[in-house]
Structure formats: C-alpha cells, structure tokens
Tab-separated table of C-alpha atoms in Angstrom:
chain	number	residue	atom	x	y	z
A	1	UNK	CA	14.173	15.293	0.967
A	2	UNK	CA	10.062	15.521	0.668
A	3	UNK	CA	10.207	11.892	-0.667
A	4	UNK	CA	6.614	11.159	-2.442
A	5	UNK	CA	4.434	14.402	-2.832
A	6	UNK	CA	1.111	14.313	-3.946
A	7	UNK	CA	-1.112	17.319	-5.271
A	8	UNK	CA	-4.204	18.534	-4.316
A	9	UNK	CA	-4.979	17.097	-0.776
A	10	UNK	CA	-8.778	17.562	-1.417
A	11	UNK	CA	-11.058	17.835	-3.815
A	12	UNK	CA	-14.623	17.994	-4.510
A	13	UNK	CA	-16.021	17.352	-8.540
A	14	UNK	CA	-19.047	17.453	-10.447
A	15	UNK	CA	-19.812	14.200	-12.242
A	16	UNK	CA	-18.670	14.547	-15.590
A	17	UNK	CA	-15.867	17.302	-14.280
A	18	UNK	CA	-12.000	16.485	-15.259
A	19	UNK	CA	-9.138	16.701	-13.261
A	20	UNK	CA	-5.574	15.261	-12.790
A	21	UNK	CA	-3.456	14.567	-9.566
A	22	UNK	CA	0.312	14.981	-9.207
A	23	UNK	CA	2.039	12.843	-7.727
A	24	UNK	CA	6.321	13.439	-7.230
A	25	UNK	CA	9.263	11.831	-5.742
A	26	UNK	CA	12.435	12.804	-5.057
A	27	UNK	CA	14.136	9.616	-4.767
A	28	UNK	CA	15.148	9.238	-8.506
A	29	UNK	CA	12.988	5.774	-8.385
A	30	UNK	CA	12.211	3.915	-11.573
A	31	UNK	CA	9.224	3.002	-10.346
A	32	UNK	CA	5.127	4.901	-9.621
A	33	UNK	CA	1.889	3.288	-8.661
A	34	UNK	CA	-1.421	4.860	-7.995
A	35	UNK	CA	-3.668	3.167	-5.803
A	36	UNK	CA	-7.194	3.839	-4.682
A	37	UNK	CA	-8.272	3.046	-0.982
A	38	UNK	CA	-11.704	2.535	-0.567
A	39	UNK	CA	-13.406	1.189	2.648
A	40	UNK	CA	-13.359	-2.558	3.165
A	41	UNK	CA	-11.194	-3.053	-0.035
A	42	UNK	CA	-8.059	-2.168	0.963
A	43	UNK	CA	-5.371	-0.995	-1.789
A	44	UNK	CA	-6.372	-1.562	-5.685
A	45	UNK	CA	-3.392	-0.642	-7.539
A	46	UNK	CA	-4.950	1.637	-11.091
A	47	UNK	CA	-2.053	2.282	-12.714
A	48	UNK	CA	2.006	1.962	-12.505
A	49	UNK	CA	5.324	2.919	-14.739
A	50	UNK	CA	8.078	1.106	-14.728
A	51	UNK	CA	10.374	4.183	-16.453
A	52	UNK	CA	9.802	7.064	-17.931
A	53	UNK	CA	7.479	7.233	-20.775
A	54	UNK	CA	5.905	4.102	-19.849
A	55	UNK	CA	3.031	2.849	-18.319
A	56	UNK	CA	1.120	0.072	-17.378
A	57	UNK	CA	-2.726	-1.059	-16.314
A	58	UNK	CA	-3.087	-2.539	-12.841
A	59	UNK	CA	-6.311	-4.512	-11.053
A	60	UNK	CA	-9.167	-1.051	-11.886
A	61	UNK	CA	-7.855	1.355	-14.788
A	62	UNK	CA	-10.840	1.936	-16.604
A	63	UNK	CA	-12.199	5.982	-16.141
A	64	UNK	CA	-8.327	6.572	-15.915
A	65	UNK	CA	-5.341	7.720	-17.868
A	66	UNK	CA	-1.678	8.632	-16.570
A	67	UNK	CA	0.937	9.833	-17.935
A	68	UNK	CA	4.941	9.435	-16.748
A	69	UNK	CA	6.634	12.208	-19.066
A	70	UNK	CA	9.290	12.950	-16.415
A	71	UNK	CA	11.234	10.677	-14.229
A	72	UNK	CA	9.977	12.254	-10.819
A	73	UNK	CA	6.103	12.878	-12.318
A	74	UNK	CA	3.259	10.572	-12.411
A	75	UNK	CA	-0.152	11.935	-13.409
A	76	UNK	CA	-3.253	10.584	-12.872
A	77	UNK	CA	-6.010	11.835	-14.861
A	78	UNK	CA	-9.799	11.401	-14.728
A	79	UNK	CA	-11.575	12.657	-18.379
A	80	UNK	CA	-15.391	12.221	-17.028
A	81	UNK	CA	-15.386	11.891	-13.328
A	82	UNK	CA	-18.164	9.580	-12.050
A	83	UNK	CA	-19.595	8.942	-8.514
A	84	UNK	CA	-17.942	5.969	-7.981
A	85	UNK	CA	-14.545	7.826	-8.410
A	86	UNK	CA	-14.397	8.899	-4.755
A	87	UNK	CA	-12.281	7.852	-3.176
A	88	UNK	CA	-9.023	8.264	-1.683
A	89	UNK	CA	-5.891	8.430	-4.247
A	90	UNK	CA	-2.175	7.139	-2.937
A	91	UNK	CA	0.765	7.570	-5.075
A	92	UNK	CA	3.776	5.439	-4.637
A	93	UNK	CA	7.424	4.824	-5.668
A	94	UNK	CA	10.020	2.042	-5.359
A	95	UNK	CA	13.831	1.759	-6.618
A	96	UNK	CA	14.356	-0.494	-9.041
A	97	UNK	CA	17.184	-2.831	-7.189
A	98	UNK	CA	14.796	-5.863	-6.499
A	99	UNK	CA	11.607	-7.194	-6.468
A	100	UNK	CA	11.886	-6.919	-2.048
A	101	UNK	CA	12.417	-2.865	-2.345
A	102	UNK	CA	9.247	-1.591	-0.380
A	103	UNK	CA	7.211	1.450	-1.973
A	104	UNK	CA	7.082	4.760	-0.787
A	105	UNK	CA	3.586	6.456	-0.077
A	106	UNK	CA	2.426	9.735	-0.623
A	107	UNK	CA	0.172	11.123	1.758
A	108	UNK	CA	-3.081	10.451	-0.519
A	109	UNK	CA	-5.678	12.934	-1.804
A	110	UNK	CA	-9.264	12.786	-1.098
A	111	UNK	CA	-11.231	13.389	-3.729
A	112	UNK	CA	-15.415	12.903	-3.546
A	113	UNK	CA	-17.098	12.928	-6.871
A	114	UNK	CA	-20.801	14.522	-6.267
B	1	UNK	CA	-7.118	-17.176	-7.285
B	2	UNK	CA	-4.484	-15.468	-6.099
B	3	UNK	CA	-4.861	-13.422	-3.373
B	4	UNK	CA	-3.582	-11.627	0.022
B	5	UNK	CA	-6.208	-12.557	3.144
B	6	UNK	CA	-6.215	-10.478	6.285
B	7	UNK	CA	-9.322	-12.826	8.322
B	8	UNK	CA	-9.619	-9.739	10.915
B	9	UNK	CA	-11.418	-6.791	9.889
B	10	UNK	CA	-11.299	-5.360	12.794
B	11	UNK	CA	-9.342	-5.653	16.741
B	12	UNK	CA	-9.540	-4.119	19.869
B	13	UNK	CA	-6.738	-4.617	22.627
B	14	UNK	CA	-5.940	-3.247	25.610
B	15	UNK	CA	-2.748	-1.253	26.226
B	16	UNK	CA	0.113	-3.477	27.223
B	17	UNK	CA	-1.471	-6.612	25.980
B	18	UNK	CA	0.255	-8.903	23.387
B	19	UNK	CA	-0.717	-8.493	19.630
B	20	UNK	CA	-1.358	-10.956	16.590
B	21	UNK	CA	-2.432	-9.406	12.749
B	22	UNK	CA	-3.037	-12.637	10.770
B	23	UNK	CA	-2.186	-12.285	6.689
B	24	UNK	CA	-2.365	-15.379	4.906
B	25	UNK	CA	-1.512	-15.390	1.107
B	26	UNK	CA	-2.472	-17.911	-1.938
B	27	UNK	CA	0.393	-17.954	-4.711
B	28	UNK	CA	2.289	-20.608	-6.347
B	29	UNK	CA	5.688	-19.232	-5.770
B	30	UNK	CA	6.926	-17.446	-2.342
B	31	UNK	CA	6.388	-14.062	-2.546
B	32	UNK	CA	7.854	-11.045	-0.930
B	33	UNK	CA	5.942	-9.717	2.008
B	34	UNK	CA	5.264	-6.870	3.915
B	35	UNK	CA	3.252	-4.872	6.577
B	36	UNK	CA	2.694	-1.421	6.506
B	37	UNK	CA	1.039	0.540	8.974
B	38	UNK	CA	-1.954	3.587	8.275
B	39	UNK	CA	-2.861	6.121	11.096
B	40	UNK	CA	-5.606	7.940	10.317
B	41	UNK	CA	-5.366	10.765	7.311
B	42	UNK	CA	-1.538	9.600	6.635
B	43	UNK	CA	-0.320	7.471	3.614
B	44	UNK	CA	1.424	3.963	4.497
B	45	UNK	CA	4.421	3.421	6.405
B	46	UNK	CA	6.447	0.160	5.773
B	47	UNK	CA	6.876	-1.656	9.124
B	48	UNK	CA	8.713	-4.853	7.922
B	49	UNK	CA	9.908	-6.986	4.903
B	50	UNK	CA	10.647	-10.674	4.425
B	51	UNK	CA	12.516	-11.835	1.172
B	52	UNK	CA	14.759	-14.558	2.326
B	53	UNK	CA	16.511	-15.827	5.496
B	54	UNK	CA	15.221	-16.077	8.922
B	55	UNK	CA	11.830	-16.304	9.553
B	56	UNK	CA	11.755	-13.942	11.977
B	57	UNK	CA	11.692	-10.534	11.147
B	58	UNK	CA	12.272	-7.588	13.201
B	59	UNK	CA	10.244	-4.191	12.022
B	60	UNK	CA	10.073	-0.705	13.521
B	61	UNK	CA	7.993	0.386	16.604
B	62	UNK	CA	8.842	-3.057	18.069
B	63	UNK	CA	6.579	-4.982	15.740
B	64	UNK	CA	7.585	-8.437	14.245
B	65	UNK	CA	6.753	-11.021	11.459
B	66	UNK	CA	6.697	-14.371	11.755
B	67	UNK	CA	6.950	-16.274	7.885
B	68	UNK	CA	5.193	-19.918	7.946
B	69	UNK	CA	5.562	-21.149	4.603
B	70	UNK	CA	3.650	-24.729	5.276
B	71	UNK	CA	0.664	-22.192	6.172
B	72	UNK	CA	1.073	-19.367	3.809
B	73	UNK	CA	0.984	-17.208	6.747
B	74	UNK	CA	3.010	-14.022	7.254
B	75	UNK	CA	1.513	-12.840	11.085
B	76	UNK	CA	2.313	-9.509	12.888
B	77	UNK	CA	2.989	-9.884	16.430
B	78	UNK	CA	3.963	-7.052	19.174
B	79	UNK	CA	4.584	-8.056	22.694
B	80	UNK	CA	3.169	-4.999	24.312
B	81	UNK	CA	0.685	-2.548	22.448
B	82	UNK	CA	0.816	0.927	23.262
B	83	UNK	CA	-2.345	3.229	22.295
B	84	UNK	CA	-0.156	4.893	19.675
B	85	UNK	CA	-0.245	1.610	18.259
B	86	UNK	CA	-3.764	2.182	16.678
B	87	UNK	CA	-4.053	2.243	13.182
B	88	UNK	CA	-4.708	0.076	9.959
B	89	UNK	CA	-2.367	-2.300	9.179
B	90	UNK	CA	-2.185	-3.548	5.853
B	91	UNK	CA	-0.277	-7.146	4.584
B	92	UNK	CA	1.066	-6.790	1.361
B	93	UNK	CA	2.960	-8.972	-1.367
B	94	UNK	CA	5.336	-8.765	-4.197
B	95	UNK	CA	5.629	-12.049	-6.545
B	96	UNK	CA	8.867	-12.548	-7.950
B	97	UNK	CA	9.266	-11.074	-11.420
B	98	UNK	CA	6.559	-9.301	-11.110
B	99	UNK	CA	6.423	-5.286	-10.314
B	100	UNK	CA	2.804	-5.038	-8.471
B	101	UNK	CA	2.205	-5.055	-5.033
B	102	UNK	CA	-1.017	-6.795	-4.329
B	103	UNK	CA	-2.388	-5.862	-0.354
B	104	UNK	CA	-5.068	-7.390	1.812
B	105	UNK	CA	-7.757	-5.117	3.157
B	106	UNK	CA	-6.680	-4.593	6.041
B	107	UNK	CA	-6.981	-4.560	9.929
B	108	UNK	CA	-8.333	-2.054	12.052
B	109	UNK	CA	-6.691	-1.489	15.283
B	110	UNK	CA	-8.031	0.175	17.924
B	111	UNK	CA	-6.471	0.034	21.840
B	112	UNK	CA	-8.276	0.854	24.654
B	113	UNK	CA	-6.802	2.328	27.915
C-alpha cells in the first residue's frame, strides 16, 4: 500500500516551458487536492475533484489545469510556466465518509521555474 | 473573513520542556480541525482530529488538542518535547458541507539540546 504517490520529485523549467505532475493513490478515495506550499503562506489549496471526471477551483487556480480521468489519477498541469510557479506541489486524498476524514499527503514535488 | 490563524511563526524549546502551538480560527459554524505535522522534505502527517465530543483530544507522538469554542482556539500541547519533535506544524480546518481544507501557515519548531 504506497498510499498517495506523486511524480517527478524535482524539477527545474524554463518560463514559458509546460509540464504536468502525477499525483496517485491507492486508497480508492473519492476525493484529490493539490496544494502549493510556499514560504510564510502555508497550504493554498489550487485545485480538487470530488469524483472522477470532475473538478473543481480552489483559493489560486489561475496558470493551472487538472484533469481527474481515472479514479486513482489527478493531474496537474502548467501550459506556460511562470516564475512565480515555484514552488513546492502536495497532492492529497480523503475518503468520502465525512466531512472529519483527514487527507492523505503525497510527499510533494519541488519544482523552480527559472 | 474567514480564516485559520497560527500567531507563532516561529518556536524554539528546549528538550523535555512543555509545548503550546496556538491555532485560532474565524468561521460562523464549528468546523472540523486538525494538526498535521511537516519534517523537513516530507509531505504532512495528520497528528490529531476534533469533530465532536470531548474536548480533549489525544494525537500520535504524545501530542494533544485542546478545543475552546468561546475562543475559537484549537491549541497543540505536548508535555515533554523531544528533539525529534522539530518540524512545522500546520492547523487546519474543514467547514461542514464543505470539501476544502483551509490551513494556517504554520509553526516552525525547532528544539534545542
């Protein structure tokens, strides 16, 4: 049981560069997030999926898309990376039992934007 | 507005003294709360949860939460810190009905010998 995967670790872009991030669980949750940690600012949630084939906007989506095609898959994608896009990526996953189930982290993926 | 305050940026404690991580929260209804913990290069690891019941909550590693609803406070508290105990430790909240977890920015812990 790996829980909540996330792919690459690290990763260095050009500005204007795309790329996407994998995140996985093994869990059979409902439920993704994608944060990004930044210094002083603590968690900002980007994007989350209540199901399959859905998806929702959280507090910062703009210079982001995801997609949820599969159950255990949540993609984050950036089209036209920009400086201000580093940062440090977490993927998470909860059941869908109640609103008191706690997430599930990945390990995060560093990802500087030059 | 709503939001999820953690007043200490930053705290440095000897090993074997007591601990307090303040989290204060400002929402209408109660909300589910939580503390997770961050050592350095890791994702987050859930130390405790309050939804309903006692006040008191016990977590893992020793660590509990103390829920104040007059002050909106939800406090982490450990007896006796030991230096593995350095990390950041993040307060987070879940509004009922809603899906997003909304976290304060955190506290730096750092014990000294």
């Amino acid at each position: 049981n790996a829980g909540v995967t996330q792919t690459p670790k690290f990763r260095v872009l050009k500005t204007g560069q795309s790329m996407t991030l994998l995140c996985a669980q093994d869990m059979n949750h409902e439920y993704m997030y994608w944060y990004r940690q930044d210094p002083g600012m603590g968690l900002r949630l980007i994007h989350y999926s209540v199901g399959e084939g859905t998806t929702a906007k959280g507090e910062v989506p703009d210079g982001y898309n995801v997609s949820r095609l599969k159950k255990q898959n949540f993609l984050l994608g950036l089209e036209s990376a920009a400086p201000s896009q580093t940062s440090v990526y977490f993927c998470a996953s909860r059941s869908s039992g109640g609103y008191y189930n706690e997430q599930f982290f990945g390990p995060g993926t560093r990802l500087t934007v030059l | 507005a709503q939001s999820v305050t953690q007043p200490d940026i930053h705290i440095t404690v000897s090993e074997g003294a007591s601990l307090e991580l303040r989290c204060n929260y400002s929402y209408g209804a109660t909300p589910y709360l939580f503390w997770y913990v961050q050592s350095p290069g890791q994702g987050l690891q859930l130390l405790l949860k309050y939804f309903s019941g006692d006040t008191l909550v016990q977590g893992i590693k020793g660590f509990e939460a103390e829920f104040k609803r007059s002050q909106s406070s939800f406090n982490l508290r450990k007896p006796s810190v030991h230096w593995s105990d350095a990390a950041e430790y993040f307060c987070a909240v879940v509004l009922p009905t809603r899906n997003q977890f909304y976290f304060g920015t955190g506290t730096s812990l750092t014990v000294i010998p």
